[in-house]
């Protein structure tokens, strides 16, 4: 670990969150445009499939790249790819080509970039940060990202009202260029050991080795199963609430902005809580608490007739999310060997990019047949049930214990 790790992590977080700011502007602008123009659950489903499915196909290779090559370079290349593609699309829009399918293309290209970046970032952080600081750094990063998410919908809504989407695309290109420059010129970190070695296995050999690692480590396998169940059931509250607000309270940009702002404030507060508190000694207990709160909030949303109470409940759900995401990320970063981290995080990315579109394939069309209210009321209790099963899983409870507790043999299934 470098002696100047604090300087390195500050530079890294600055670069990533500058890039995230531009990305968030584009993401909100696109999704709101589709929501407000079409008000269609099917169009929302297509959008989410385009935004997630490419990640599934590229993630296995991206995980291998994150383990084989300089992770900083991989992150820079993914940012560059997204920036160039976004610039080309902005030029097309300036030229008058603003068909709806181009928005789907943007989402697909951004999904490809995320597929490359997500495992590289997850695996890169342990190279920058001492192990005992991972929870605080991940929680702090989550709070910063939530602050970005707080500001970006407000600015995106203002820009979408006062300017064209081309302007938002150009802003994204500029922020990506700044992020790449910071990483290239100012962040100097030794390359991890596997990237320095001569690679004896093929890409597919490395990929198979990563999947074999999961099968041989029961806590990783069960962790992914629970994440899959949770992500699937959380689709209505995560992705259909903007459509629910539009149908129940009115198709106004300011309502969608308020929903995202309050939710982001909640996530920011949750990140601050995790950075200061650190969660329960057993990481799984923090994850269970988060699941229980999100499940309860999901159910309650189905009964709320008042818009401001509705967004307040979404704020509480947002506060609970870092209590799951932070300890879940740190659990993998602490338990998984560094040479496998990229591939393990790529599988996590594959799960989210597969399960959520599958969820939208079910819940999106259902939202055009039955009320989203009933989808929220129905999935909330099921999320709580997942929390109870997680709490009763002995393998994951053992994996969640701090290292000061009796050691757990992770190689046994």
Short mmCIF file of C-alpha atoms in Angstrom, two decimals:
data_model
loop_
_atom_site.label_atom_id
_atom_site.label_comp_id
_atom_site.label_asym_id
_atom_site.label_seq_id
_atom_site.Cartn_x
_atom_site.Cartn_y
_atom_site.Cartn_z
CA UNK A 1 0.00 0.00 0.00
CA UNK A 2 1.39 3.42 -0.98
CA UNK A 3 2.30 5.78 1.86
CA UNK A 4 0.40 8.61 0.15
CA UNK A 5 -2.81 6.59 -0.16
CA UNK A 6 -4.95 9.50 1.05
CA UNK A 7 -3.78 11.70 -1.82
CA UNK A 8 -4.38 8.88 -4.29
CA UNK A 9 -7.88 8.09 -3.10
CA UNK A 10 -8.84 11.79 -3.13
CA UNK A 11 -7.63 12.12 -6.73
CA UNK A 12 -9.43 8.94 -7.72
CA UNK A 13 -12.72 9.91 -6.10
CA UNK A 14 -12.55 13.39 -7.64
CA UNK A 15 -12.00 11.96 -11.14
CA UNK A 16 -14.73 9.34 -10.84
CA UNK A 17 -17.34 11.69 -9.43
CA UNK A 18 -16.66 14.39 -12.01
CA UNK A 19 -17.29 11.76 -14.67
CA UNK A 20 -20.33 10.49 -12.76
CA UNK A 21 -21.82 13.99 -12.69
CA UNK A 22 -21.85 14.23 -16.48
CA UNK A 23 -23.15 10.69 -16.78
CA UNK A 24 -25.98 11.40 -14.35
CA UNK A 25 -27.08 14.45 -16.33
CA UNK A 26 -27.40 12.32 -19.45
CA UNK A 27 -29.06 9.41 -17.65
CA UNK A 28 -31.77 11.56 -16.08
CA UNK A 29 -32.38 13.52 -19.26
CA UNK A 30 -32.85 10.37 -21.33
CA UNK A 31 -35.06 8.51 -18.87
CA UNK A 32 -37.23 11.55 -18.17
CA UNK A 33 -37.61 12.24 -21.87
CA UNK A 34 -38.81 8.67 -22.48
CA UNK A 35 -41.07 8.74 -19.41
CA UNK A 36 -42.70 12.09 -20.17
CA UNK A 37 -43.04 11.62 -23.93
CA UNK A 38 -44.28 8.03 -24.01
CA UNK A 39 -45.71 7.37 -20.50
CA UNK A 40 -45.36 3.72 -21.50
CA UNK A 41 -44.24 0.82 -19.35
CA UNK A 42 -43.13 -1.01 -22.51
CA UNK A 43 -40.90 1.88 -23.61
CA UNK A 44 -39.43 2.02 -20.10
CA UNK A 45 -38.76 -1.72 -20.35
CA UNK A 46 -36.94 -1.33 -23.67
CA UNK A 47 -34.89 1.52 -22.21
CA UNK A 48 -33.84 -0.52 -19.20
CA UNK A 49 -32.98 -3.55 -21.33
CA UNK A 50 -30.74 -1.33 -23.48
CA UNK A 51 -29.24 0.13 -20.31
CA UNK A 52 -28.42 -3.20 -18.71
CA UNK A 53 -28.27 -6.12 -21.17
CA UNK A 54 -25.01 -5.10 -22.94
CA UNK A 55 -23.34 -5.21 -19.52
CA UNK A 56 -24.24 -8.90 -19.22
CA UNK A 57 -22.48 -9.86 -22.46
CA UNK A 58 -19.32 -7.81 -21.88
CA UNK A 59 -18.87 -8.28 -18.11
CA UNK A 60 -17.11 -11.70 -18.25
CA UNK A 61 -14.45 -10.23 -20.53
CA UNK A 62 -14.30 -6.99 -18.55
CA UNK A 63 -13.57 -8.93 -15.36
CA UNK A 64 -10.67 -10.69 -17.06
CA UNK A 65 -9.34 -7.35 -18.33
CA UNK A 66 -9.56 -5.85 -14.83
CA UNK A 67 -7.44 -8.71 -13.46
CA UNK A 68 -5.01 -8.98 -16.38
CA UNK A 69 -4.23 -5.33 -17.08
CA UNK A 70 -3.52 -2.05 -15.32
CA UNK A 71 -6.87 -1.25 -13.71
CA UNK A 72 -6.34 2.50 -13.95
CA UNK A 73 -5.79 2.18 -17.70
CA UNK A 74 -8.94 0.06 -18.05
CA UNK A 75 -10.99 2.73 -16.25
CA UNK A 76 -9.55 5.47 -18.47
CA UNK A 77 -10.27 3.51 -21.64
CA UNK A 78 -13.89 2.91 -20.65
CA UNK A 79 -14.38 6.62 -19.92
CA UNK A 80 -12.81 7.47 -23.29
CA UNK A 81 -15.06 5.03 -25.15
CA UNK A 82 -18.21 6.52 -23.61
CA UNK A 83 -17.01 10.09 -24.25
CA UNK A 84 -16.27 9.48 -27.93
CA UNK A 85 -19.57 7.69 -28.52
CA UNK A 86 -21.48 10.45 -26.68
CA UNK A 87 -19.74 13.12 -28.77
CA UNK A 88 -20.72 11.34 -32.00
CA UNK A 89 -24.32 11.08 -30.87
CA UNK A 90 -24.37 14.76 -29.85
CA UNK A 91 -23.22 15.68 -33.35
CA UNK A 92 -26.01 13.53 -34.80
CA UNK A 93 -28.57 15.32 -32.63
CA UNK A 94 -27.18 18.72 -33.62
CA UNK A 95 -27.67 17.61 -37.23
CA UNK A 96 -31.34 16.91 -36.61
CA UNK A 97 -31.25 13.13 -36.06
CA UNK A 98 -33.20 12.95 -32.79
CA UNK A 99 -35.25 9.76 -33.22
CA UNK A 100 -36.27 7.81 -30.12
CA UNK A 101 -34.11 4.80 -31.00
CA UNK A 102 -30.97 6.93 -30.68
CA UNK A 103 -31.73 7.32 -26.96
CA UNK A 104 -31.71 3.55 -26.69
CA UNK A 105 -28.35 3.48 -28.48
CA UNK A 106 -26.91 5.93 -25.92
CA UNK A 107 -28.10 3.74 -23.06
CA UNK A 108 -26.57 0.64 -24.66
CA UNK A 109 -23.18 2.30 -25.23
CA UNK A 110 -23.11 3.60 -21.67
CA UNK A 111 -23.92 0.09 -20.46
CA UNK A 112 -20.89 -1.25 -22.32
CA UNK A 113 -18.69 1.36 -20.67
CA UNK A 114 -20.12 0.55 -17.24
CA UNK A 115 -19.49 -3.15 -17.86
CA UNK A 116 -15.79 -2.41 -18.33
CA UNK A 117 -15.53 0.13 -15.54
CA UNK A 118 -17.49 -1.45 -12.68
CA UNK A 119 -15.24 -4.49 -12.02
CA UNK A 120 -12.11 -2.40 -12.57
CA UNK A 121 -13.20 0.22 -10.00
CA UNK A 122 -14.28 -2.40 -7.45
CA UNK A 123 -10.96 -4.20 -7.78
CA UNK A 124 -8.88 -0.99 -7.92
CA UNK A 125 -10.02 0.48 -4.60
CA UNK A 126 -8.22 -2.14 -2.43
CA UNK A 127 -4.99 -1.17 -4.25
CA UNK A 128 -5.48 2.42 -3.09
CA UNK A 129 -6.86 2.00 0.43
CA UNK A 130 -5.71 0.07 3.55
CA UNK A 131 -8.09 -2.78 4.34
CA UNK A 132 -9.25 -1.27 7.62
CA UNK A 133 -10.29 1.93 5.79
CA UNK A 134 -12.34 0.25 3.04
CA UNK A 135 -15.71 0.68 4.77
CA UNK A 136 -15.14 4.37 5.44
CA UNK A 137 -13.86 5.04 1.91
CA UNK A 138 -16.65 3.10 0.20
CA UNK A 139 -19.25 4.85 2.36
CA UNK A 140 -17.67 8.26 1.72
CA UNK A 141 -17.64 7.56 -2.00
CA UNK A 142 -21.29 6.57 -1.76
CA UNK A 143 -22.12 9.86 -0.06
CA UNK A 144 -20.26 11.85 -2.71
CA UNK A 145 -22.07 9.94 -5.45
CA UNK A 146 -25.36 10.69 -3.72
CA UNK A 147 -24.45 14.38 -3.60
CA UNK A 148 -23.77 14.22 -7.32
CA UNK A 149 -27.10 12.43 -7.76
CA UNK A 150 -28.73 15.20 -5.71
CA UNK A 151 -27.39 18.00 -7.88
CA UNK A 152 -27.60 16.31 -11.27
CA UNK A 153 -31.38 15.78 -11.50
CA UNK A 154 -32.01 19.41 -10.56
CA UNK A 155 -29.55 20.64 -13.19
CA UNK A 156 -30.72 18.03 -15.69
CA UNK A 157 -34.33 19.09 -15.19
CA UNK A 158 -33.38 22.75 -15.64
CA UNK A 159 -31.33 22.00 -18.75
CA UNK A 160 -34.03 19.76 -20.20
CA UNK A 161 -36.53 22.60 -19.77
CA UNK A 162 -34.31 25.44 -21.01
CA UNK A 163 -31.97 23.76 -23.50
CA UNK A 164 -31.70 20.77 -25.83
CA UNK A 165 -30.38 17.35 -24.88
CA UNK A 166 -27.33 17.97 -27.09
CA UNK A 167 -26.03 20.44 -24.50
CA UNK A 168 -26.27 17.79 -21.80
CA UNK A 169 -24.37 15.33 -24.00
CA UNK A 170 -21.55 17.84 -24.52
CA UNK A 171 -21.31 18.45 -20.77
CA UNK A 172 -20.88 14.69 -20.31
CA UNK A 173 -18.04 14.66 -22.84
CA UNK A 174 -16.26 17.51 -21.03
CA UNK A 175 -16.58 15.91 -17.58
CA UNK A 176 -15.26 12.60 -18.93
CA UNK A 177 -12.25 14.40 -20.44
CA UNK A 178 -11.48 16.06 -17.08
CA UNK A 179 -11.71 12.72 -15.27
CA UNK A 180 -9.36 11.01 -17.73
CA UNK A 181 -6.85 13.86 -17.43
CA UNK A 182 -6.78 13.63 -13.62
CA UNK A 183 -6.16 9.88 -13.71
CA UNK A 184 -3.53 10.14 -16.43
CA UNK A 185 -1.46 13.00 -15.05
CA UNK A 186 -1.86 12.92 -11.28
CA UNK A 187 -2.72 9.42 -10.03
CA UNK A 188 0.32 7.15 -9.81
CA UNK A 189 -0.31 3.68 -8.36
CA UNK A 190 1.75 0.48 -8.78
CA UNK A 191 0.13 -2.09 -11.03
CA UNK A 192 -1.26 -5.16 -9.23
CA UNK A 193 0.80 -8.36 -9.37
CA UNK A 194 -1.24 -10.37 -11.88
CA UNK A 195 -1.00 -7.59 -14.47
CA UNK A 196 2.81 -7.76 -14.23
CA UNK A 197 2.92 -11.51 -14.82
CA UNK A 198 3.07 -13.29 -18.15
CA UNK A 199 -0.44 -14.61 -18.72
CA UNK A 200 -0.36 -18.39 -19.12
CA UNK A 201 -4.11 -18.85 -19.58
CA UNK A 202 -6.33 -17.75 -22.44
CA UNK A 203 -9.14 -15.24 -21.87
CA UNK A 204 -11.62 -18.07 -21.58
CA UNK A 205 -9.26 -19.94 -19.27
CA UNK A 206 -9.12 -16.93 -16.97
CA UNK A 207 -12.89 -16.62 -17.20
CA UNK A 208 -13.41 -20.29 -16.27
CA UNK A 209 -11.00 -19.88 -13.39
CA UNK A 210 -13.10 -17.00 -12.08
CA UNK A 211 -16.32 -19.03 -12.22
CA UNK A 212 -14.52 -21.95 -10.57
CA UNK A 213 -13.49 -19.61 -7.75
CA UNK A 214 -17.15 -18.80 -7.12
CA UNK A 215 -18.16 -22.46 -7.07
CA UNK A 216 -15.35 -23.32 -4.64
CA UNK A 217 -16.18 -20.48 -2.22
CA UNK A 218 -19.63 -21.02 -0.80
CA UNK A 219 -20.00 -17.55 0.70
CA UNK A 220 -19.49 -15.91 -2.73
CA UNK A 221 -22.01 -18.24 -4.35
CA UNK A 222 -24.68 -17.64 -1.69
CA UNK A 223 -23.95 -13.89 -1.70
CA UNK A 224 -24.73 -13.76 -5.43
CA UNK A 225 -27.94 -15.79 -4.98
CA UNK A 226 -29.28 -13.38 -2.35
CA UNK A 227 -28.27 -10.36 -4.43
CA UNK A 228 -30.16 -11.82 -7.39
CA UNK A 229 -33.36 -12.28 -5.38
CA UNK A 230 -33.10 -8.81 -3.85
CA UNK A 231 -32.38 -7.05 -7.17
CA UNK A 232 -35.31 -8.79 -8.88
CA UNK A 233 -37.84 -7.89 -6.22
CA UNK A 234 -36.54 -4.31 -5.95
CA UNK A 235 -37.24 -3.55 -9.64
CA UNK A 236 -40.65 -1.88 -9.05
CA UNK A 237 -39.42 0.45 -6.29
CA UNK A 238 -36.13 1.15 -8.09
CA UNK A 239 -37.38 1.77 -11.63
CA UNK A 240 -41.16 2.09 -11.76
CA UNK A 241 -41.64 4.79 -9.12
CA UNK A 242 -41.05 7.65 -11.64
CA UNK A 243 -43.80 6.16 -13.82
CA UNK A 244 -45.94 5.69 -10.70
CA UNK A 245 -45.49 9.36 -9.80
CA UNK A 246 -46.31 10.44 -13.36
CA UNK A 247 -49.54 8.43 -13.42
CA UNK A 248 -50.64 9.10 -9.83
CA UNK A 249 -49.63 12.73 -9.25
CA UNK A 250 -49.06 14.29 -12.69
CA UNK A 251 -46.56 14.29 -15.62
CA UNK A 252 -44.45 17.19 -14.36
CA UNK A 253 -40.65 17.39 -14.58
CA UNK A 254 -40.49 19.03 -11.15
CA UNK A 255 -42.18 16.01 -9.56
CA UNK A 256 -39.63 13.62 -11.07
CA UNK A 257 -36.88 16.01 -9.99
CA UNK A 258 -38.22 16.11 -6.42
CA UNK A 259 -38.41 12.31 -6.32
CA UNK A 260 -34.78 11.94 -7.37
CA UNK A 261 -33.55 14.78 -5.14
CA UNK A 262 -35.17 13.43 -1.96
CA UNK A 263 -34.01 9.90 -2.77
CA UNK A 264 -30.46 11.18 -3.32
CA UNK A 265 -30.51 13.15 -0.05
CA UNK A 266 -31.47 9.91 1.67
CA UNK A 267 -28.61 8.03 0.04
CA UNK A 268 -26.17 10.79 0.97
CA UNK A 269 -27.29 10.65 4.60
CA UNK A 270 -27.02 6.86 4.54
CA UNK A 271 -23.46 7.08 3.25
CA UNK A 272 -22.55 9.60 5.95
CA UNK A 273 -24.06 7.30 8.58
CA UNK A 274 -22.04 4.34 7.27
CA UNK A 275 -18.81 6.38 7.10
CA UNK A 276 -19.24 7.56 10.71
CA UNK A 277 -20.72 4.38 12.19
CA UNK A 278 -19.23 1.64 10.03
CA UNK A 279 -22.26 -0.60 10.44
CA UNK A 280 -22.68 -3.60 12.70
CA UNK A 281 -19.62 -5.71 13.49
CA UNK A 282 -21.07 -8.37 11.24
CA UNK A 283 -21.50 -6.88 7.76
CA UNK A 284 -24.43 -9.16 6.94
CA UNK A 285 -26.45 -7.70 9.83
CA UNK A 286 -26.15 -4.25 8.25
CA UNK A 287 -27.25 -5.67 4.91
CA UNK A 288 -30.30 -7.32 6.51
CA UNK A 289 -31.32 -4.09 8.25
CA UNK A 290 -31.17 -2.30 4.89
CA UNK A 291 -33.29 -4.96 3.16
CA UNK A 292 -35.94 -4.80 5.90
CA UNK A 293 -36.23 -1.01 5.66
CA UNK A 294 -36.40 -1.04 1.84
CA UNK A 295 -39.04 -3.79 1.92
CA UNK A 296 -41.18 -1.88 4.41
CA UNK A 297 -40.87 1.35 2.41
CA UNK A 298 -41.81 -0.44 -0.82
CA UNK A 299 -45.05 -1.71 0.71
CA UNK A 300 -45.93 1.64 2.27
CA UNK A 301 -45.49 3.47 -1.07
CA UNK A 302 -48.49 1.61 -2.41
CA UNK A 303 -50.77 3.20 0.18
CA UNK A 304 -49.58 6.84 0.01
CA UNK A 305 -52.05 9.30 -1.60
CA UNK A 306 -49.95 12.42 -0.91
CA UNK A 307 -47.00 13.27 -3.16
CA UNK A 308 -44.75 14.77 -0.47
CA UNK A 309 -45.27 11.86 1.91
CA UNK A 310 -44.51 9.58 -1.05
CA UNK A 311 -41.15 11.21 -1.77
CA UNK A 312 -40.33 11.25 1.97
CA UNK A 313 -40.77 7.46 2.10
CA UNK A 314 -38.46 7.22 -0.94
CA UNK A 315 -35.95 9.31 1.02
CA UNK A 316 -36.04 6.77 3.88
CA UNK A 317 -35.50 3.94 1.38
CA UNK A 318 -32.55 5.88 -0.06
CA UNK A 319 -31.04 6.25 3.42
CA UNK A 320 -31.19 2.47 3.86
CA UNK A 321 -29.45 1.56 0.59
CA UNK A 322 -25.84 2.35 1.68
CA UNK A 323 -26.39 0.04 4.66
CA UNK A 324 -26.54 -2.75 2.07
CA UNK A 325 -24.22 -1.62 -0.72
CA UNK A 326 -21.26 -0.54 1.42
CA UNK A 327 -20.85 -3.68 3.57
CA UNK A 328 -21.65 -5.89 0.55
CA UNK A 329 -18.84 -4.29 -1.47
CA UNK A 330 -16.37 -4.36 1.42
CA UNK A 331 -17.18 -8.01 2.16
CA UNK A 332 -16.02 -8.96 -1.33
CA UNK A 333 -13.02 -6.61 -1.26
CA UNK A 334 -11.83 -8.09 2.04
CA UNK A 335 -12.57 -11.76 1.42
CA UNK A 336 -11.68 -12.25 -2.26
CA UNK A 337 -8.03 -12.56 -3.31
CA UNK A 338 -6.89 -9.47 -5.21
CA UNK A 339 -6.07 -11.41 -8.41
CA UNK A 340 -9.71 -12.51 -8.65
CA UNK A 341 -11.43 -9.27 -7.64
CA UNK A 342 -12.05 -8.04 -11.18
CA UNK A 343 -13.71 -11.28 -12.23
CA UNK A 344 -15.82 -11.48 -9.06
CA UNK A 345 -17.06 -7.90 -9.46
CA UNK A 346 -17.76 -8.59 -13.13
CA UNK A 347 -20.07 -11.45 -12.12
CA UNK A 348 -21.83 -9.10 -9.70
CA UNK A 349 -22.22 -6.67 -12.61
CA UNK A 350 -23.58 -9.51 -14.79
CA UNK A 351 -26.15 -10.35 -12.13
CA UNK A 352 -27.44 -6.79 -11.85
CA UNK A 353 -27.43 -6.35 -15.63
CA UNK A 354 -29.41 -9.57 -16.10
CA UNK A 355 -31.75 -9.72 -13.13
CA UNK A 356 -32.99 -6.14 -13.42
CA UNK A 357 -33.90 -6.36 -17.13
CA UNK A 358 -35.60 -9.69 -16.42
CA UNK A 359 -37.49 -7.93 -13.67
CA UNK A 360 -38.47 -5.15 -16.07
CA UNK A 361 -39.58 -7.73 -18.65
CA UNK A 362 -42.05 -8.93 -16.03
CA UNK A 363 -42.94 -5.77 -14.10
CA UNK A 364 -42.75 -3.26 -16.99
CA UNK A 365 -45.52 -4.82 -19.12
CA UNK A 366 -47.45 -5.64 -15.93
CA UNK A 367 -47.39 -1.90 -15.14
CA UNK A 368 -49.48 -1.36 -18.30
CA UNK A 369 -52.01 -4.01 -17.19
CA UNK A 370 -52.33 -3.56 -13.43
CA UNK A 371 -51.62 -0.64 -11.13
CA UNK A 372 -48.01 -0.06 -10.05
CA UNK A 373 -49.52 0.42 -6.59
CA UNK A 374 -50.22 -3.31 -6.39
CA UNK A 375 -46.73 -4.17 -7.66
CA UNK A 376 -45.23 -2.15 -4.79
CA UNK A 377 -47.59 -3.62 -2.19
CA UNK A 378 -46.83 -7.14 -3.43
CA UNK A 379 -43.03 -6.98 -3.70
CA UNK A 380 -42.41 -5.19 -0.39
CA UNK A 381 -43.21 -8.17 1.87
CA UNK A 382 -41.23 -10.50 -0.41
CA UNK A 383 -38.16 -8.27 0.01
CA UNK A 384 -38.57 -8.56 3.80
CA UNK A 385 -38.74 -12.37 3.47
CA UNK A 386 -35.40 -12.29 1.59
CA UNK A 387 -33.96 -10.36 4.55
CA UNK A 388 -35.08 -13.06 7.00
CA UNK A 389 -33.55 -15.81 4.87
CA UNK A 390 -30.27 -13.85 4.66
CA UNK A 391 -30.22 -13.45 8.43
CA UNK A 392 -30.62 -17.21 8.80
CA UNK A 393 -27.84 -18.15 6.37
CA UNK A 394 -24.96 -19.45 8.49
CA UNK A 395 -22.37 -19.34 5.70
CA UNK A 396 -22.90 -15.63 5.01
CA UNK A 397 -23.21 -14.76 8.70
CA UNK A 398 -19.77 -16.35 9.20
CA UNK A 399 -18.38 -14.51 6.16
CA UNK A 400 -19.69 -11.21 7.52
CA UNK A 401 -17.77 -11.46 10.78
CA UNK A 402 -14.77 -9.14 11.27
CA UNK A 403 -11.34 -10.69 11.07
CA UNK A 404 -10.84 -10.26 14.80
CA UNK A 405 -13.45 -12.98 15.28
CA UNK A 406 -12.62 -16.68 14.83
CA UNK A 407 -11.36 -17.36 11.34
CA UNK A 408 -13.66 -18.86 8.78
CA UNK A 409 -12.37 -21.30 6.22
CA UNK A 410 -13.67 -19.79 3.00
CA UNK A 411 -12.35 -22.64 0.84
CA UNK A 412 -14.88 -25.12 2.14
CA UNK A 413 -18.28 -25.42 0.56
#
